[in-house]
PDB file of C-alpha atoms in Angstrom:
ATOM      1  CA  UNK A   1       0.000   0.000   0.000  1.00 43.00           C
ATOM      2  CA  UNK A   2       2.788   2.451   0.903  1.00 46.00           C
ATOM      3  CA  UNK A   3       4.568   1.689  -2.366  1.00 47.00           C
ATOM      4  CA  UNK A   4       1.389   2.530  -4.293  1.00 44.00           C
ATOM      5  CA  UNK A   5       1.009   5.904  -2.611  1.00 47.00           C
ATOM      6  CA  UNK A   6       4.687   6.706  -3.132  1.00 44.00           C
ATOM      7  CA  UNK A   7       4.512   6.124  -6.869  1.00 44.00           C
ATOM      8  CA  UNK A   8       1.238   7.930  -7.502  1.00 47.00           C
ATOM      9  CA  UNK A   9       1.473  10.711 -10.027  1.00 46.00           C
ATOM     10  CA  UNK A  10       2.018  14.201  -8.680  1.00 53.00           C
ATOM     11  CA  UNK A  11       0.332  17.181 -10.309  1.00 70.00           C
ATOM     12  CA  UNK A  12       2.274  20.277  -9.215  1.00 74.00           C
ATOM     13  CA  UNK A  13       4.014  21.954 -12.111  1.00 80.00           C
ATOM     14  CA  UNK A  14       6.403  24.917 -11.991  1.00 81.00           C
ATOM     15  CA  UNK A  15       3.711  27.115 -13.538  1.00 85.00           C
ATOM     16  CA  UNK A  16       1.180  26.202 -10.865  1.00 87.00           C
ATOM     17  CA  UNK A  17       3.851  26.717  -8.191  1.00 86.00           C
ATOM     18  CA  UNK A  18       4.633  30.216  -9.452  1.00 90.00           C
ATOM     19  CA  UNK A  19       0.947  31.021  -9.713  1.00 94.00           C
ATOM     20  CA  UNK A  20       0.382  29.958  -6.097  1.00 93.00           C
ATOM     21  CA  UNK A  21       3.409  31.959  -4.918  1.00 93.00           C
ATOM     22  CA  UNK A  22       2.304  35.158  -6.677  1.00 95.00           C
ATOM     23  CA  UNK A  23      -1.302  34.628  -5.580  1.00 96.00           C
ATOM     24  CA  UNK A  24       0.053  34.456  -2.039  1.00 95.00           C
ATOM     25  CA  UNK A  25       1.932  37.731  -2.533  1.00 94.00           C
ATOM     26  CA  UNK A  26      -1.265  39.360  -3.754  1.00 96.00           C
ATOM     27  CA  UNK A  27      -3.217  37.928  -0.817  1.00 95.00           C
ATOM     28  CA  UNK A  28      -0.603  39.282   1.609  1.00 93.00           C
ATOM     29  CA  UNK A  29      -0.755  42.745   0.068  1.00 91.00           C
ATOM     30  CA  UNK A  30      -4.552  42.735   0.129  1.00 92.00           C
ATOM     31  CA  UNK A  31      -4.576  41.532   3.734  1.00 89.00           C
ATOM     32  CA  UNK A  32      -2.411  44.439   4.860  1.00 86.00           C
ATOM     33  CA  UNK A  33      -4.394  46.957   2.821  1.00 84.00           C
ATOM     34  CA  UNK A  34      -7.660  45.806   4.395  1.00 87.00           C
ATOM     35  CA  UNK A  35      -6.416  46.460   7.940  1.00 80.00           C
ATOM     36  CA  UNK A  36      -7.796  49.637   9.453  1.00 72.00           C
ATOM     37  CA  UNK A  37      -5.158  50.145  12.135  1.00 70.00           C
ATOM     38  CA  UNK A  38      -1.387  50.249  12.199  1.00 65.00           C
ATOM     39  CA  UNK A  39      -0.986  47.052  14.227  1.00 65.00           C
ATOM     40  CA  UNK A  40       1.557  45.440  11.884  1.00 64.00           C
ATOM     41  CA  UNK A  41       3.972  48.356  11.916  1.00 63.00           C
ATOM     42  CA  UNK A  42       6.023  47.292  14.955  1.00 71.00           C
ATOM     43  CA  UNK A  43       8.949  45.708  13.154  1.00 73.00           C
ATOM     44  CA  UNK A  44       9.143  48.575  10.655  1.00 78.00           C
ATOM     45  CA  UNK A  45       8.835  51.422  13.133  1.00 78.00           C
ATOM     46  CA  UNK A  46      11.683  53.917  13.269  1.00 80.00           C
ATOM     47  CA  UNK A  47      12.253  53.100  16.943  1.00 82.00           C
ATOM     48  CA  UNK A  48      12.679  49.372  16.310  1.00 84.00           C
ATOM     49  CA  UNK A  49      14.956  49.895  13.303  1.00 85.00           C
ATOM     50  CA  UNK A  50      17.166  52.330  15.241  1.00 85.00           C
ATOM     51  CA  UNK A  51      17.408  49.831  18.097  1.00 87.00           C
ATOM     52  CA  UNK A  52      18.313  47.007  15.696  1.00 86.00           C
ATOM     53  CA  UNK A  53      21.017  49.107  14.077  1.00 87.00           C
ATOM     54  CA  UNK A  54      22.762  49.822  17.373  1.00 87.00           C
ATOM     55  CA  UNK A  55      22.187  46.837  19.670  1.00 87.00           C
ATOM     56  CA  UNK A  56      24.675  43.965  19.915  1.00 92.00           C
ATOM     57  CA  UNK A  57      23.416  40.605  18.684  1.00 91.00           C
ATOM     58  CA  UNK A  58      23.641  37.397  20.710  1.00 94.00           C
ATOM     59  CA  UNK A  59      24.689  35.087  17.904  1.00 95.00           C
ATOM     60  CA  UNK A  60      24.481  31.949  20.028  1.00 96.00           C
ATOM     61  CA  UNK A  61      20.795  32.487  20.849  1.00 96.00           C
ATOM     62  CA  UNK A  62      20.048  33.607  17.316  1.00 96.00           C
ATOM     63  CA  UNK A  63      21.716  30.480  15.923  1.00 97.00           C
ATOM     64  CA  UNK A  64      19.644  28.228  18.189  1.00 97.00           C
ATOM     65  CA  UNK A  65      16.431  30.021  17.246  1.00 97.00           C
ATOM     66  CA  UNK A  66      17.018  30.226  13.494  1.00 96.00           C
ATOM     67  CA  UNK A  67      18.545  26.750  13.333  1.00 96.00           C
ATOM     68  CA  UNK A  68      15.638  25.169  15.180  1.00 97.00           C
ATOM     69  CA  UNK A  69      13.065  27.022  13.118  1.00 95.00           C
ATOM     70  CA  UNK A  70      14.627  26.316   9.720  1.00 95.00           C
ATOM     71  CA  UNK A  71      15.469  22.692  10.512  1.00 96.00           C
ATOM     72  CA  UNK A  72      11.904  22.035  11.656  1.00 95.00           C
ATOM     73  CA  UNK A  73      10.584  23.633   8.452  1.00 92.00           C
ATOM     74  CA  UNK A  74      12.961  21.535   6.383  1.00 94.00           C
ATOM     75  CA  UNK A  75      12.160  18.322   8.244  1.00 92.00           C
ATOM     76  CA  UNK A  76       8.443  18.937   7.880  1.00 90.00           C
ATOM     77  CA  UNK A  77       8.736  19.607   4.148  1.00 89.00           C
ATOM     78  CA  UNK A  78      11.022  16.601   3.670  1.00 87.00           C
ATOM     79  CA  UNK A  79       8.571  14.373   5.490  1.00 86.00           C
ATOM     80  CA  UNK A  80       5.534  15.725   3.662  1.00 84.00           C
ATOM     81  CA  UNK A  81       7.276  15.269   0.308  1.00 81.00           C
ATOM     82  CA  UNK A  82       7.069  11.502   0.733  1.00 77.00           C
ATOM     83  CA  UNK A  83       3.260  11.483   0.857  1.00 79.00           C
ATOM     84  CA  UNK A  84       0.998  11.128  -2.138  1.00 77.00           C
ATOM     85  CA  UNK A  85      -0.533  14.508  -1.274  1.00 80.00           C
ATOM     86  CA  UNK A  86       2.863  16.254  -1.515  1.00 82.00           C
ATOM     87  CA  UNK A  87       1.708  18.582  -4.314  1.00 84.00           C
ATOM     88  CA  UNK A  88      -1.029  19.969  -2.075  1.00 86.00           C
ATOM     89  CA  UNK A  89       1.371  20.459   0.838  1.00 88.00           C
ATOM     90  CA  UNK A  90       3.995  22.129  -1.324  1.00 88.00           C
ATOM     91  CA  UNK A  91       1.393  24.250  -3.100  1.00 89.00           C
ATOM     92  CA  UNK A  92       0.077  25.430   0.252  1.00 91.00           C
ATOM     93  CA  UNK A  93       3.603  26.166   1.446  1.00 91.00           C
ATOM     94  CA  UNK A  94       4.321  28.218  -1.694  1.00 91.00           C
ATOM     95  CA  UNK A  95       1.103  30.179  -1.178  1.00 96.00           C
ATOM     96  CA  UNK A  96       1.943  30.876   2.488  1.00 94.00           C
ATOM     97  CA  UNK A  97       5.496  31.886   1.574  1.00 93.00           C
ATOM     98  CA  UNK A  98       4.132  34.308  -1.019  1.00 94.00           C
ATOM     99  CA  UNK A  99       1.629  35.652   1.491  1.00 95.00           C
ATOM    100  CA  UNK A 100       4.398  36.243   4.022  1.00 93.00           C
ATOM    101  CA  UNK A 101       6.527  38.083   1.469  1.00 93.00           C
ATOM    102  CA  UNK A 102       3.567  40.124   0.254  1.00 93.00           C
ATOM    103  CA  UNK A 103       2.688  41.119   3.798  1.00 91.00           C
ATOM    104  CA  UNK A 104       6.245  42.117   4.684  1.00 91.00           C
ATOM    105  CA  UNK A 105       6.846  44.090   1.497  1.00 91.00           C
ATOM    106  CA  UNK A 106       3.488  45.823   1.792  1.00 89.00           C
ATOM    107  CA  UNK A 107       3.998  46.831   5.432  1.00 87.00           C
ATOM    108  CA  UNK A 108       7.560  47.996   4.818  1.00 88.00           C
ATOM    109  CA  UNK A 109       6.567  50.026   1.772  1.00 87.00           C
ATOM    110  CA  UNK A 110       3.664  51.701   3.547  1.00 84.00           C
ATOM    111  CA  UNK A 111       5.811  52.525   6.572  1.00 84.00           C
ATOM    112  CA  UNK A 112       9.164  53.363   4.977  1.00 86.00           C
ATOM    113  CA  UNK A 113       8.701  53.750   1.231  1.00 88.00           C
ATOM    114  CA  UNK A 114      11.692  52.757  -0.896  1.00 90.00           C
ATOM    115  CA  UNK A 115      13.808  52.211   2.235  1.00 89.00           C
ATOM    116  CA  UNK A 116      11.353  49.497   3.245  1.00 88.00           C
ATOM    117  CA  UNK A 117      11.762  47.654  -0.030  1.00 89.00           C
ATOM    118  CA  UNK A 118      15.550  47.859   0.333  1.00 91.00           C
ATOM    119  CA  UNK A 119      15.290  46.450   3.862  1.00 90.00           C
ATOM    120  CA  UNK A 120      13.098  43.572   2.695  1.00 90.00           C
ATOM    121  CA  UNK A 121      15.539  42.653  -0.048  1.00 91.00           C
ATOM    122  CA  UNK A 122      18.509  42.976   2.311  1.00 92.00           C
ATOM    123  CA  UNK A 123      16.655  40.854   4.861  1.00 91.00           C
ATOM    124  CA  UNK A 124      16.779  37.769   2.649  1.00 92.00           C
ATOM    125  CA  UNK A 125      20.275  38.176   1.225  1.00 90.00           C
ATOM    126  CA  UNK A 126      22.578  36.157   1.232  1.00 93.00           C
ATOM    127  CA  UNK A 127      20.751  33.221   2.865  1.00 95.00           C
ATOM    128  CA  UNK A 128      18.168  32.998   0.082  1.00 94.00           C
ATOM    129  CA  UNK A 129      20.902  31.719  -2.233  1.00 96.00           C
ATOM    130  CA  UNK A 130      21.228  28.681   0.036  1.00 96.00           C
ATOM    131  CA  UNK A 131      17.580  28.219   0.991  1.00 94.00           C
ATOM    132  CA  UNK A 132      16.347  28.094  -2.598  1.00 92.00           C
ATOM    133  CA  UNK A 133      18.474  25.035  -3.450  1.00 92.00           C
ATOM    134  CA  UNK A 134      17.746  23.432  -0.061  1.00 92.00           C
ATOM    135  CA  UNK A 135      13.989  23.574  -0.498  1.00 89.00           C
ATOM    136  CA  UNK A 136      14.209  23.523  -4.302  1.00 86.00           C
ATOM    137  CA  UNK A 137      15.359  19.897  -4.350  1.00 83.00           C
ATOM    138  CA  UNK A 138      12.047  18.851  -2.850  1.00 81.00           C
ATOM    139  CA  UNK A 139      10.038  21.028  -5.223  1.00 82.00           C
ATOM    140  CA  UNK A 140      11.894  19.600  -8.200  1.00 80.00           C
ATOM    141  CA  UNK A 141      11.232  16.128  -6.899  1.00 79.00           C
ATOM    142  CA  UNK A 142       7.505  16.768  -6.777  1.00 76.00           C
ATOM    143  CA  UNK A 143       7.525  18.533 -10.171  1.00 76.00           C
ATOM    144  CA  UNK A 144       9.451  15.684 -11.808  1.00 74.00           C
ATOM    145  CA  UNK A 145       7.102  13.131 -10.213  1.00 70.00           C
ATOM    146  CA  UNK A 146       9.951  11.208  -8.616  1.00 70.00           C
ATOM    147  CA  UNK A 147       9.316   7.869  -6.992  1.00 73.00           C
ATOM    148  CA  UNK A 148      12.716   6.575  -5.819  1.00 76.00           C
ATOM    149  CA  UNK A 149      12.954   6.869  -2.028  1.00 77.00           C
ATOM    150  CA  UNK A 150      16.726   6.530  -1.875  1.00 83.00           C
ATOM    151  CA  UNK A 151      17.214   9.310  -4.393  1.00 83.00           C
ATOM    152  CA  UNK A 152      14.735  11.489  -2.498  1.00 82.00           C
ATOM    153  CA  UNK A 153      16.599  10.990   0.773  1.00 84.00           C
ATOM    154  CA  UNK A 154      19.920  11.630  -0.980  1.00 87.00           C
ATOM    155  CA  UNK A 155      18.594  14.908  -2.394  1.00 86.00           C
ATOM    156  CA  UNK A 156      17.236  15.707   1.057  1.00 88.00           C
ATOM    157  CA  UNK A 157      20.706  15.257   2.549  1.00 91.00           C
ATOM    158  CA  UNK A 158      22.270  17.484  -0.107  1.00 92.00           C
ATOM    159  CA  UNK A 159      19.563  20.043   0.579  1.00 92.00           C
ATOM    160  CA  UNK A 160      20.344  19.824   4.295  1.00 95.00           C
ATOM    161  CA  UNK A 161      23.917  20.976   3.643  1.00 95.00           C
ATOM    162  CA  UNK A 162      22.567  23.974   1.747  1.00 96.00           C
ATOM    163  CA  UNK A 163      20.191  24.571   4.642  1.00 96.00           C
ATOM    164  CA  UNK A 164      23.074  24.612   7.134  1.00 97.00           C
ATOM    165  CA  UNK A 165      24.977  27.162   5.018  1.00 97.00           C
ATOM    166  CA  UNK A 166      21.793  29.234   4.769  1.00 96.00           C
ATOM    167  CA  UNK A 167      21.362  29.180   8.544  1.00 97.00           C
ATOM    168  CA  UNK A 168      24.983  30.215   9.074  1.00 97.00           C
ATOM    169  CA  UNK A 169      24.693  33.134   6.653  1.00 97.00           C
ATOM    170  CA  UNK A 170      21.304  34.165   8.080  1.00 96.00           C
ATOM    171  CA  UNK A 171      22.696  34.235  11.606  1.00 96.00           C
ATOM    172  CA  UNK A 172      26.216  35.589  11.160  1.00 96.00           C
ATOM    173  CA  UNK A 173      26.234  37.587   7.913  1.00 95.00           C
ATOM    174  CA  UNK A 174      22.722  38.936   7.387  1.00 94.00           C
ATOM    175  CA  UNK A 175      22.502  40.903  10.681  1.00 94.00           C
ATOM    176  CA  UNK A 176      25.768  42.655   9.821  1.00 93.00           C
ATOM    177  CA  UNK A 177      24.442  43.599   6.387  1.00 93.00           C
ATOM    178  CA  UNK A 178      21.155  44.870   7.837  1.00 92.00           C
ATOM    179  CA  UNK A 179      22.878  46.863  10.556  1.00 91.00           C
ATOM    180  CA  UNK A 180      25.159  48.534   8.011  1.00 92.00           C
ATOM    181  CA  UNK A 181      22.213  49.431   5.793  1.00 90.00           C
ATOM    182  CA  UNK A 182      20.199  50.758   8.738  1.00 89.00           C
ATOM    183  CA  UNK A 183      23.087  52.908   9.948  1.00 88.00           C
ATOM    184  CA  UNK A 184      23.363  54.539   6.537  1.00 87.00           C
ATOM    185  CA  UNK A 185      19.637  55.177   6.119  1.00 80.00           C
TER     186      UNK A 185
END
């Protein structure tokens, strides 16, 4: 029975994935625009950004937090990729990712204008260059309708190494980049 569910055809294509991601961005923007108060502005307030630019960062705590969060996301996606309903899980994840990005970009643009867009872009660089391949292996697997468990686990292990590099850059390099940008703004 498990073998039958593993080899069932998957129906998530790159086009559908992009559509879900951009639909999520649009939903995030619309969600922020429909809010009547300024309750989402906390992270993009001038006070918070000035504090972030000048406060020292506890890299050990940040590493534990980011590492735990990203590894749990990765483990969940890796586990869900083995189910026959993987296209639905991955499609939902792409939509939620797009919604998160749309919300963040919308809030930052409303609060800070062009500076907000620059902060959003700087907030995902350089770790995005490692996270895309880490999670991309699983998306490609679903898009290519793979059915070899050993190959899936092998790609998952390769993706894990990319994930570790992404965590390291998110914890140790990205805060330095953001602090430098915030000090110059």
